[in-house]
Amino acid sequence: MLEISGLGHAYGTHRVLEGIDLKVGEGELVTIVGPSGCGKSTLLRCIAGLVPPTEGKVVLKGAPIDGVPDDLAVVFQDYSRSLLPWLTVRDNVALPLRRRGLGKAERRAQAVKALASVGLEDAAGKYPWQLSGGMQQRVSIARALAYKPTLMLMDEPFGSVDAQTREDLEDLVLQVHRAEGMTILLVTHDIDESVYLGDRVVVLARNPGRVRDELPVTLPAGRDQIGTRADAEFVRLRAEVGRLVRGVVKDSEPPDATDAEDADAEAVATAVEEPAKK
Amino acid sequence: MTAATLTAGPARGARGGAAARVVRGVLHRLLPLVVLVACWEGATRASGSVFFPPPSKIVKRMREMWLSGPPSHLYFSAEAGDSIAPSLGRMALALVLSVIAGVVLGIALGRSERVLAYLQPLMQFARVIPPPTLVPVFIVLFKLGTEMQVASIVFSAIWPVLLNTADGARSVDPMQMATAEAFRFSAADRIRYVIIPASLPKIFAGLRLALSLSLILMVFSELLPGTSDGLGFELTNAQSQSDLPTIWSVIVLLGVLGYLFNTILLAVERRVLSWHRGARKADS
Ligand SMILES: Nc1ncnc2c1ncn2[C@@H]1O[C@H](COP(=O)(O)OP(=O)(O)O)[C@@H](O)[C@H]1O
Ligand SMILES: [Mg+2]
């Protein structure tokens, strides 16, 4: 469905991404994990067609991306600034549905339904700035869900929510993914989360951002927060992803010279493992 | 003091207390005005100058001139219809035109870097030309009367609206624009649901300036030859007959109108921009 080849991006002279190759199949849930500043958000913006890549190309359903493709939704990392403060929560969620040719009542009904799925039906009439950061983040997830895209890009979507809500939202994503057959690309810097959610985990390295490795997740599709996380396979995968994020390579591969020299790689990797607190 | 004793009695309970505070606040604010008018009344009566009629006389003249009509016309007299109505009509028309043109051009300018860069110096120049100096030009360009008057008002009132809108449209949060792009809002939806609301605080600031400028230009454009009605015309007319109470009546009326319009605009702004105050409070 999605094919990225030789993608590179530079902001001016600052090279952020280099030689990214990635294929995502129809209905796949791919998680992308990497230290902060490695270009995860930039990668998603290139895929969304919001930023034209300086090298390489992104092909979606056979057509090269030029501008934002149809039926794509983004959950931005900067969720609070992506909500419109002059609209109520419900209208923020309903606004993108205008292009779907639905009547106002229908749009609002769908918005309220999506808000209910993230546990925010009571906040529908409030304004975004009346909500906590975690609630705002859920509104922006609800907005993407109500839009019913075929490809959903999520940029650290659970960074500001509390642990319990986070687990609920992770399960919501899994459920939507299964029920709607949606293709999902989810960026996270939480290693556990990348393994728990993904059909496949893509680990990025930084300076410049590139794919260090990909790892198929060999866990059964039906996952649950307690059982799956205790699974021996989950523990093994988590350790493996953790090593990759830290820059430790598999035994079979030659060591990566740039990483060995990267003095603060260890420090970064440690930071990556800590749950995000914004 | 009087205010306090007046309202101290019923001020019981939270609601009564709040209401009393509001009443007290209004009375306190009106007090200086009342004192001033009373002093003026005393001073002008004592001096007996024909140039400074006492306020009571001005008010009486205002009533005779404008509020002596039949109840079916809400007591407005025929003269009010001849002087106040055309003035306000022209001002309203000019203000509406200024806002429409100013917002449309402002958005076009604000969202297009290149156009803005080209036109910015020109506009800054045009803006600082004192509008009254252009009125003679408009007299030549447009038909005397309403057309010329409206053009004069528009030329001065459009600038604050245009420049503020351009500024607001240019500084829309890039994240909000990215969101509109990601969800593929149509161009019309982007303008209607993102750019205009985001610019609204700036637009209102421009509107307040435009309002006071249009009141000034309204009177000024009516002082010129070729005018046959309006408050400015009444002013020149009264001046030629040395009718000082009428002159003062027009002046007082203009003050009252300016105050009234500004109050109405502020009330509208408070309503329309309640999200803005809320969001700002939440930020800090
Ligand atoms: N608009 C931009 N202009 C210039 N540099 C940017 C911009 N956005 C991001 N960067 C830089 O690109 C690098 C990668 O950023 P980003 O993609 O946000 O990484 P991540 O999401 O992995 O934290 C960072 O060093 C950041 O400073
Ligand atoms: Mg990021």
Coordinates of C-alpha atoms and ligand atoms in Angstrom, one line a residue:
Chain A
M1 CA 0.0 0.0 0.0
L2 CA 2.7 2.5 1.0
E3 CA 6.2 2.3 -0.4
I4 CA 9.0 4.7 0.7
S5 CA 12.2 4.5 -1.2
G6 CA 15.5 6.4 -0.7
L7 CA 13.6 9.1 1.2
G8 CA 15.8 11.9 2.6
H9 CA 15.0 15.2 4.1
A10 CA 17.1 18.2 5.1
Y11 CA 16.0 21.4 6.8
G12 CA 18.4 23.8 5.0
T13 CA 21.8 22.2 5.5
H14 CA 20.6 20.1 8.5
R15 CA 20.2 16.6 7.2
V16 CA 17.4 15.0 9.2
L17 CA 16.5 11.8 7.3
E18 CA 18.6 9.8 4.9
G19 CA 18.0 6.7 2.7
I20 CA 14.8 5.6 4.3
D21 CA 13.2 2.5 2.7
L22 CA 10.0 1.2 4.1
K23 CA 7.1 -0.8 2.8
V24 CA 3.8 -1.0 4.5
G25 CA 1.1 -3.4 3.5
E26 CA -2.6 -2.9 3.3
G27 CA -4.1 -3.2 6.8
E28 CA -0.8 -3.4 8.6
L29 CA 0.0 -1.7 11.9
V30 CA 3.6 -0.6 11.8
T31 CA 5.2 1.1 14.8
I32 CA 8.2 3.4 14.4
V33 CA 10.4 3.8 17.4
G34 CA 13.6 5.9 17.8
P35 CA 15.2 8.5 20.0
S36 CA 13.8 12.0 20.1
G37 CA 15.1 14.2 17.4
C38 CA 15.8 11.3 15.0
G39 CA 13.3 12.6 12.5
K40 CA 10.2 10.6 13.3
S41 CA 7.9 13.5 13.0
T42 CA 9.6 14.7 9.8
L43 CA 9.1 11.2 8.3
L44 CA 5.4 11.2 9.1
R45 CA 5.1 14.7 7.6
C46 CA 6.8 13.5 4.4
I47 CA 4.4 10.5 4.2
A48 CA 1.4 12.8 4.8
G49 CA 2.5 15.0 2.0
L50 CA 2.8 18.0 4.3
V51 CA 6.5 18.3 3.7
P52 CA 8.0 17.6 0.3
P53 CA 11.0 15.3 0.8
T54 CA 14.3 16.6 -0.5
E55 CA 15.3 13.1 -1.8
G56 CA 13.5 9.9 -2.8
K57 CA 9.8 9.3 -3.0
V58 CA 6.7 8.1 -1.3
V59 CA 4.3 6.0 -3.3
L60 CA 0.8 5.4 -1.9
K61 CA -1.4 2.9 -3.7
G62 CA 0.7 3.1 -6.8
A63 CA 0.7 6.9 -7.0
P64 CA 3.6 9.1 -5.9
I65 CA 2.5 11.5 -3.1
D66 CA 2.2 15.1 -4.2
G67 CA 0.3 17.0 -1.5
V68 CA -1.9 15.3 1.1
P69 CA -3.4 12.1 -0.2
D70 CA -7.1 11.5 0.2
D71 CA -8.4 9.4 3.1
L72 CA -5.4 10.0 5.3
A73 CA -5.6 11.3 8.8
V74 CA -2.8 12.6 11.1
V75 CA -2.7 12.7 14.8
F76 CA -0.1 15.4 15.4
Q77 CA 2.4 15.2 18.2
D78 CA 1.6 18.9 18.9
Y79 CA -2.0 18.0 19.6
S80 CA -2.9 21.1 21.5
R81 CA -1.9 23.5 18.7
S82 CA -3.7 21.4 16.1
L83 CA -7.1 21.8 17.8
L84 CA -8.9 25.0 16.9
P85 CA -9.6 27.0 20.1
W86 CA -12.7 28.8 18.6
L87 CA -14.6 25.6 18.0
T88 CA -16.0 23.3 20.6
V89 CA -14.5 19.8 21.0
R90 CA -17.4 18.3 19.1
D91 CA -17.0 20.8 16.2
N92 CA -13.3 20.2 16.1
V93 CA -14.0 16.6 15.5
A94 CA -16.9 17.2 13.1
L95 CA -15.2 19.8 11.0
P96 CA -13.1 17.5 8.8
L97 CA -16.2 15.5 8.0
R98 CA -17.6 18.4 5.9
R99 CA -15.8 17.0 2.9
R100 CA -17.6 13.7 3.3
G101 CA -20.8 15.3 2.2
L102 CA -22.7 14.6 5.4
G103 CA -25.3 16.9 6.9
K104 CA -24.5 18.9 10.0
A105 CA -26.6 16.7 12.4
E106 CA -24.9 13.5 11.0
R107 CA -21.4 15.0 11.3
R108 CA -22.1 15.9 14.9
A109 CA -23.5 12.5 15.7
Q110 CA -20.4 10.9 14.3
A111 CA -18.2 13.3 16.2
V112 CA -19.9 12.5 19.5
K113 CA -19.6 8.8 18.7
A114 CA -15.8 9.1 18.2
L115 CA -15.5 11.2 21.3
A116 CA -17.3 8.5 23.3
S117 CA -14.9 5.9 22.0
V118 CA -12.0 7.9 23.6
G119 CA -14.1 8.4 26.8
L120 CA -14.9 12.1 26.2
E121 CA -18.6 12.2 25.5
D122 CA -19.1 14.6 28.4
A123 CA -16.6 17.1 27.0
A124 CA -18.3 17.5 23.6
G125 CA -19.6 20.9 24.4
K126 CA -16.4 22.3 25.9
Y127 CA -13.6 24.2 24.3
P128 CA -10.2 22.5 23.8
W129 CA -8.5 25.0 26.2
Q130 CA -10.9 23.9 29.0
L131 CA -9.4 20.4 28.9
S132 CA -6.3 18.9 30.3
G133 CA -3.4 18.0 27.9
G134 CA -4.3 14.3 28.0
M135 CA -7.9 15.1 27.1
Q136 CA -6.9 17.3 24.3
Q137 CA -4.7 14.5 22.9
R138 CA -7.7 12.2 23.0
V139 CA -9.8 14.8 21.1
S140 CA -7.2 14.8 18.4
I141 CA -7.3 11.0 18.3
A142 CA -11.1 11.1 18.1
R143 CA -10.9 13.6 15.2
A144 CA -8.8 11.1 13.2
L145 CA -11.0 8.2 14.1
A146 CA -14.2 10.0 13.1
Y147 CA -12.6 10.8 9.8
K148 CA -12.3 7.0 9.1
P149 CA -9.2 7.2 6.9
T150 CA -7.7 4.2 5.1
L151 CA -4.2 5.3 6.4
M152 CA -3.7 6.8 9.8
L153 CA -0.5 8.4 10.9
M154 CA -0.1 8.8 14.6
D155 CA 2.8 10.8 16.0
E156 CA 3.4 9.9 19.7
P157 CA -0.4 9.9 20.3
F158 CA -0.3 8.9 23.9
G159 CA 2.5 11.1 25.2
S160 CA 0.4 13.1 27.6
V161 CA -2.2 10.7 28.9
D162 CA -2.0 8.8 32.2
A163 CA -1.0 5.2 32.3
Q164 CA -4.5 3.7 32.6
T165 CA -5.9 5.8 29.8
R166 CA -2.9 5.0 27.7
E167 CA -3.6 1.3 27.9
D168 CA -7.2 1.9 27.1
L169 CA -6.3 4.0 24.1
E170 CA -3.7 1.4 22.9
D171 CA -6.4 -1.2 23.0
L172 CA -8.7 1.2 21.1
V173 CA -6.2 1.5 18.4
L174 CA -5.8 -2.2 18.1
Q175 CA -9.6 -2.6 18.0
V176 CA -10.1 0.0 15.3
H177 CA -7.2 -1.5 13.3
R178 CA -8.9 -4.9 13.4
A179 CA -12.5 -3.7 13.0
E180 CA -12.0 -1.2 10.2
G181 CA -8.9 -2.8 8.5
M182 CA -7.2 0.6 8.8
T183 CA -3.5 0.8 7.9
I184 CA -1.8 2.5 10.8
L185 CA 1.7 4.0 11.1
L186 CA 2.3 4.9 14.8
V187 CA 5.4 6.7 16.0
T188 CA 6.4 6.3 19.6
H189 CA 9.5 6.5 21.7
D190 CA 8.1 3.9 24.1
I191 CA 9.7 0.5 23.4
D192 CA 7.0 -1.6 25.2
E193 CA 4.3 0.3 23.3
S194 CA 6.0 -0.3 19.9
V195 CA 6.0 -4.1 20.5
Y196 CA 2.6 -4.3 22.1
L197 CA 0.9 -2.5 19.2
G198 CA 2.9 -3.3 16.1
D199 CA 2.6 -6.1 13.6
R200 CA 6.1 -4.9 12.8
V201 CA 8.5 -2.5 14.6
V202 CA 10.8 -0.2 12.6
V203 CA 13.7 1.1 14.6
L204 CA 15.2 4.4 13.6
A205 CA 18.7 5.6 14.3
R206 CA 19.6 9.3 14.4
N207 CA 22.1 11.8 12.9
P208 CA 20.9 11.4 10.2
G209 CA 17.7 9.6 10.8
R210 CA 17.7 6.2 9.0
V211 CA 16.1 2.8 9.5
R212 CA 18.4 0.7 11.8
D213 CA 16.3 -2.4 11.5
E214 CA 12.8 -3.9 11.2
L215 CA 11.5 -6.5 13.4
P216 CA 8.3 -8.6 12.8
V217 CA 6.3 -9.0 15.9
T218 CA 5.6 -12.6 16.3
L219 CA 2.8 -12.2 18.9
P220 CA -0.7 -13.5 18.3
A221 CA -3.1 -10.8 16.9
G222 CA -5.4 -10.9 19.9
R223 CA -3.4 -8.9 22.6
D224 CA -4.3 -7.9 26.1
Q225 CA -2.5 -5.6 28.4
I226 CA -1.7 -8.1 31.1
G227 CA -1.2 -11.4 29.3
T228 CA 0.7 -10.1 26.3
R229 CA 3.1 -8.1 28.4
A230 CA 3.9 -11.1 30.5
D231 CA 4.4 -13.3 27.4
A232 CA 8.0 -14.6 27.0
E233 CA 8.0 -13.6 23.4
F234 CA 7.0 -10.1 24.3
V235 CA 9.8 -9.9 26.8
R236 CA 12.3 -11.1 24.2
L237 CA 11.1 -8.7 21.5
R238 CA 11.2 -5.8 23.9
A239 CA 14.8 -6.6 24.8
E240 CA 15.6 -6.9 21.1
V241 CA 14.1 -3.5 20.2
G242 CA 15.7 -2.0 23.3
R243 CA 19.1 -3.2 22.0
L244 CA 18.5 -1.8 18.5
V245 CA 17.4 1.6 19.9
R246 CA 20.5 1.7 22.0
G247 CA 22.6 1.1 18.9
V248 CA 23.7 -2.4 19.7
V249 CA 23.6 -4.5 16.6
K250 CA 22.7 -8.1 16.1
D251 CA 25.7 -10.5 16.4
S252 CA 25.6 -11.4 12.7
E253 CA 26.1 -7.8 11.6
P254 CA 29.3 -5.8 11.6
P255 CA 29.3 -3.0 14.2
D256 CA 28.2 0.5 13.1
A257 CA 31.1 2.8 13.2
T258 CA 29.2 6.0 13.6
D259 CA 27.2 4.7 16.6
A260 CA 30.3 3.4 18.4
E261 CA 31.6 7.0 18.3
D262 CA 28.3 8.5 19.3
A263 CA 29.2 9.3 22.9
D264 CA 25.7 10.1 24.1
A265 CA 24.0 7.2 22.4
E266 CA 23.6 5.4 25.7
A267 CA 22.2 8.4 27.4
V268 CA 19.7 8.9 24.6
A269 CA 18.6 5.3 24.7
T270 CA 18.0 5.5 28.4
A271 CA 15.8 8.6 27.9
V272 CA 13.9 6.7 25.2
E273 CA 12.9 4.0 27.6
E274 CA 11.4 6.3 30.1
P275 CA 7.7 6.9 29.7
A276 CA 7.0 10.2 28.1
K277 CA 6.0 13.0 30.5
K278 CA 5.2 16.2 28.7
Chain B
M1 CA -21.1 57.8 49.2
T2 CA -24.7 58.3 47.9
A3 CA -24.2 55.2 45.8
A4 CA -23.1 53.2 48.8
T5 CA -26.1 54.2 51.0
L6 CA -28.5 53.7 48.1
T7 CA -27.5 50.1 47.5
A8 CA -26.4 48.9 51.0
G9 CA -29.9 47.9 51.9
P10 CA -30.8 45.2 49.5
A11 CA -27.3 43.9 49.1
R12 CA -27.9 40.5 50.7
G13 CA -26.7 37.1 49.5
A14 CA -24.1 36.5 46.7
R15 CA -26.4 37.5 43.9
G16 CA -27.7 40.7 45.5
G17 CA -24.1 41.5 46.4
A18 CA -22.9 41.2 42.9
A19 CA -25.7 43.2 41.5
A20 CA -25.1 45.9 44.0
R21 CA -21.5 46.0 43.1
V22 CA -22.3 46.5 39.5
V23 CA -24.8 49.3 40.2
R24 CA -22.2 50.9 42.6
G25 CA -19.5 50.6 39.9
V26 CA -21.7 52.3 37.2
L27 CA -22.7 55.1 39.6
H28 CA -19.1 55.7 40.6
R29 CA -18.1 55.9 37.0
L30 CA -21.0 58.3 36.2
L31 CA -20.3 60.5 39.2
P32 CA -17.4 62.5 37.7
L33 CA -19.5 63.2 34.6
V34 CA -22.5 64.3 36.7
V35 CA -20.2 66.6 38.7
L36 CA -18.6 68.0 35.6
V37 CA -21.9 68.7 33.9
A38 CA -23.2 70.4 37.1
C39 CA -20.1 72.6 37.3
W40 CA -20.4 73.5 33.6
E41 CA -24.1 74.3 34.1
G42 CA -23.2 76.6 37.0
A43 CA -20.3 78.3 35.3
T44 CA -22.1 78.9 31.9
R45 CA -25.1 80.3 33.7
A46 CA -23.0 82.6 35.8
S47 CA -21.0 83.9 32.8
G48 CA -24.0 84.1 30.5
S49 CA -21.7 83.8 27.4
V50 CA -23.5 83.2 24.1
F51 CA -20.7 81.0 23.0
F52 CA -21.1 78.6 25.8
P53 CA -24.8 77.8 26.4
P54 CA -25.5 75.8 29.6
P55 CA -26.0 72.0 29.2
S56 CA -29.6 72.3 30.1
K57 CA -30.2 74.6 27.1
I58 CA -28.2 72.2 24.8
V59 CA -30.3 69.3 25.9
K60 CA -33.5 71.2 25.4
R61 CA -32.4 72.2 21.9
M62 CA -31.5 68.6 21.2
R63 CA -34.9 67.5 22.2
E64 CA -36.7 70.1 20.2
M65 CA -34.6 69.3 17.1
W66 CA -34.5 65.6 17.1
L67 CA -37.0 64.2 19.6
S68 CA -40.1 66.2 19.1
G69 CA -41.8 63.8 16.6
P70 CA -44.9 61.6 17.0
P71 CA -44.8 58.4 19.1
S72 CA -45.3 56.4 15.9
H73 CA -41.8 57.5 14.8
L74 CA -40.4 56.7 18.3
Y75 CA -40.5 60.5 18.9
F76 CA -37.8 61.1 16.2
S77 CA -38.6 64.4 14.5
A78 CA -38.6 65.0 10.7
E79 CA -35.3 66.9 11.3
A80 CA -33.7 63.9 12.8
G81 CA -34.7 62.0 9.7
D82 CA -33.0 64.7 7.6
S83 CA -29.8 65.1 9.5
I84 CA -29.0 62.0 11.7
A85 CA -30.4 59.3 9.5
P86 CA -28.4 60.2 6.3
S87 CA -25.2 60.6 8.2
L88 CA -25.5 57.3 10.0
G89 CA -26.7 55.6 6.8
R90 CA -23.6 56.8 5.0
M91 CA -21.4 55.9 7.8
A92 CA -22.9 52.4 8.1
L93 CA -22.6 51.8 4.4
A94 CA -19.0 53.0 4.3
L95 CA -18.1 50.9 7.3
V96 CA -19.7 47.7 5.8
L97 CA -17.8 48.3 2.6
S98 CA -14.5 48.9 4.5
V99 CA -14.9 45.8 6.5
I100 CA -15.8 43.6 3.5
A101 CA -13.0 45.0 1.3
G102 CA -10.5 45.2 4.1
V103 CA -11.0 41.6 5.3
V104 CA -11.0 40.2 1.7
L105 CA -7.9 42.1 0.7
G106 CA -6.3 41.6 4.1
I107 CA -6.6 37.8 3.8
A108 CA -5.3 37.8 0.3
L109 CA -2.3 39.8 1.4
G110 CA -1.7 38.0 4.6
R111 CA -1.7 34.6 3.0
S112 CA 0.5 35.5 0.1
E113 CA 4.1 36.3 1.2
R114 CA 5.0 37.8 -2.2
V115 CA 2.0 40.0 -2.7
L116 CA 2.5 41.3 0.9
A117 CA 6.2 42.0 0.3
Y118 CA 5.4 44.0 -2.8
L119 CA 2.5 46.0 -1.5
Q120 CA 3.5 46.5 2.2
P121 CA 5.5 49.7 1.6
L122 CA 2.9 51.1 -0.7
M123 CA 0.2 50.4 1.8
Q124 CA 2.1 51.9 4.7
F125 CA 2.5 55.0 2.7
A126 CA -1.1 55.2 1.7
R127 CA -2.2 54.6 5.3
V128 CA -0.3 57.6 6.7
I129 CA -1.8 60.1 4.3
P130 CA -4.2 62.0 6.4
P131 CA -7.5 61.0 4.9
P132 CA -9.1 64.5 5.0
T133 CA -6.4 65.7 2.5
L134 CA -7.7 63.3 0.0
V135 CA -11.3 64.5 0.3
P136 CA -10.7 67.2 -2.4
V137 CA -9.5 64.4 -4.7
F138 CA -12.6 62.4 -4.1
I139 CA -14.7 65.5 -4.8
V140 CA -13.2 65.6 -8.3
L141 CA -13.4 61.8 -8.8
F142 CA -16.8 61.0 -7.5
K143 CA -20.2 62.6 -7.7
L144 CA -20.8 65.2 -5.1
G145 CA -22.9 64.0 -2.2
T146 CA -23.3 60.5 -0.9
E147 CA -20.9 58.9 -3.4
M148 CA -18.0 61.2 -2.5
Q149 CA -18.8 61.0 1.2
V150 CA -18.8 57.3 1.3
A151 CA -15.6 57.1 -0.6
S152 CA -13.9 59.5 1.8
I153 CA -15.0 57.4 4.8
V154 CA -14.0 54.1 3.2
F155 CA -10.5 55.4 2.3
S156 CA -9.7 56.1 5.9
A157 CA -11.6 53.3 7.6
I158 CA -10.3 50.5 5.3
W159 CA -6.7 50.7 6.4
P160 CA -6.9 49.6 10.0
V161 CA -9.1 46.7 8.9
L162 CA -7.0 45.7 6.0
L163 CA -3.6 45.9 7.7
N164 CA -4.8 44.2 10.9
T165 CA -6.5 41.4 8.9
A166 CA -3.3 40.9 6.8
D167 CA -1.3 40.7 10.0
G168 CA -3.7 38.3 11.6
A169 CA -3.9 36.1 8.5
R170 CA -0.2 36.0 8.2
S171 CA 0.3 34.9 11.7
V172 CA -2.1 32.0 11.8
D173 CA -0.5 29.2 13.8
P174 CA 1.3 26.9 11.2
M175 CA 0.1 23.9 13.1
Q176 CA -3.5 25.0 12.5
M177 CA -2.8 25.4 8.8
A178 CA -1.1 22.0 8.7
T179 CA -4.1 20.5 10.3
A180 CA -6.4 22.1 7.7
E181 CA -4.1 20.7 5.0
A182 CA -3.8 17.2 6.5
F183 CA -7.6 16.9 6.6
R184 CA -7.9 18.5 3.1
F185 CA -10.1 21.4 4.0
S186 CA -11.4 23.1 0.9
A187 CA -10.0 26.6 0.3
A188 CA -13.3 28.1 1.4
D189 CA -13.4 26.1 4.6
R190 CA -9.8 27.0 5.4
I191 CA -10.7 30.7 5.2
R192 CA -14.0 30.4 7.0
Y193 CA -13.0 28.0 9.8
V194 CA -9.3 28.6 10.3
I195 CA -8.0 31.9 8.8
I196 CA -10.9 34.2 9.7
P197 CA -11.4 33.0 13.2
A198 CA -7.7 33.1 13.9
S199 CA -7.5 36.6 12.6
L200 CA -10.6 37.8 14.4
P201 CA -8.9 39.3 17.4
K202 CA -6.8 41.5 15.1
I203 CA -9.8 42.2 12.9
F204 CA -11.7 43.6 15.9
A205 CA -8.8 45.8 16.9
G206 CA -8.8 47.2 13.4
L207 CA -12.6 47.6 13.5
R208 CA -12.4 49.7 16.6
L209 CA -10.1 52.1 14.9
A210 CA -12.1 52.1 11.7
L211 CA -15.2 53.0 13.7
S212 CA -13.8 56.1 15.3
L213 CA -12.2 57.1 12.0
S214 CA -15.4 56.7 10.1
L215 CA -17.3 58.9 12.6
I216 CA -14.7 61.6 12.1
L217 CA -14.7 61.3 8.3
M218 CA -18.5 61.2 8.3
V219 CA -18.7 64.7 9.8
F220 CA -15.8 66.0 7.8
S221 CA -17.1 64.9 4.5
E222 CA -20.4 66.6 5.2
L223 CA -18.7 70.0 6.0
L224 CA -17.8 70.3 2.3
P225 CA -19.7 72.0 -0.5
G226 CA -22.2 69.8 -2.3
T227 CA -23.7 68.5 0.9
S228 CA -27.4 68.9 1.4
D229 CA -28.1 66.9 4.5
G230 CA -26.4 65.2 7.5
L231 CA -25.0 66.3 10.8
G232 CA -22.0 68.0 9.2
F233 CA -24.4 70.0 7.0
E234 CA -26.4 71.0 10.1
L235 CA -23.2 72.1 11.7
T236 CA -22.2 74.4 8.8
N237 CA -25.7 75.7 8.6
A238 CA -25.8 76.5 12.3
Q239 CA -22.4 78.1 12.1
S240 CA -23.5 80.5 9.3
Q241 CA -26.5 81.6 11.4
S242 CA -24.3 81.8 14.6
D243 CA -26.8 79.3 16.2
L244 CA -24.5 78.1 19.0
P245 CA -26.9 75.9 20.8
T246 CA -27.4 73.8 17.6
I247 CA -23.6 73.6 17.1
W248 CA -23.2 72.3 20.6
S249 CA -26.1 69.9 20.2
V250 CA -24.4 68.4 17.2
I251 CA -21.1 68.1 19.1
V252 CA -22.8 66.5 22.1
L253 CA -24.7 64.1 19.8
L254 CA -21.5 63.1 18.1
G255 CA -19.9 62.3 21.4
V256 CA -22.9 60.3 22.5
L257 CA -22.9 58.4 19.2
G258 CA -19.2 57.6 19.3
Y259 CA -19.6 56.3 22.9
L260 CA -22.6 54.3 22.0
F261 CA -21.0 52.6 18.9
N262 CA -17.9 51.8 20.8
T263 CA -19.9 50.2 23.6
I264 CA -21.9 48.1 21.2
L265 CA -18.8 47.0 19.4
L266 CA -17.1 46.1 22.6
A267 CA -20.1 44.0 23.7
V268 CA -20.1 42.2 20.3
E269 CA -16.4 41.6 20.6
R270 CA -16.7 40.2 24.1
R271 CA -19.3 37.7 22.8
V272 CA -17.6 36.7 19.6
L273 CA -14.1 36.5 21.1
S274 CA -15.0 34.8 24.3
W275 CA -12.9 31.8 23.1
H276 CA -9.9 34.0 22.7
R277 CA -10.0 35.3 26.3
G278 CA -10.5 31.8 27.6
A279 CA -7.7 30.3 25.6
R280 CA -5.3 33.1 26.7
K281 CA -6.2 32.6 30.3
A282 CA -5.7 28.8 29.9
D283 CA -2.3 29.5 28.4
S284 CA -1.0 31.7 31.2
Ligands
LIG1 N1 10.6 22.9 10.7 C1 11.8 22.6 11.0 N2 12.8 23.4 10.6 C2 14.1 23.1 10.9 N3 14.5 22.0 11.6 C3 13.5 21.2 12.1 C4 12.2 21.4 11.8 N4 11.4 20.4 12.3 C5 12.3 19.6 12.9 N5 13.6 20.1 12.8 C6 14.8 19.4 13.2 O1 14.8 18.1 12.7 C7 15.2 17.2 13.6 C8 14.2 16.0 13.7 O2 13.0 16.6 14.2 P1 11.7 15.7 14.4 O3 11.3 15.1 13.0 O4 10.7 16.5 15.0 O5 12.2 14.5 15.3 P2 11.4 13.5 16.3 O6 10.0 13.6 15.9 O7 12.0 12.2 16.1 O8 11.7 14.0 17.7 C9 15.4 17.9 14.9 O9 16.8 18.1 15.1 C10 14.7 19.2 14.7 O10 15.4 20.2 15.4
MG2 MG 8.4 14.1 17.0

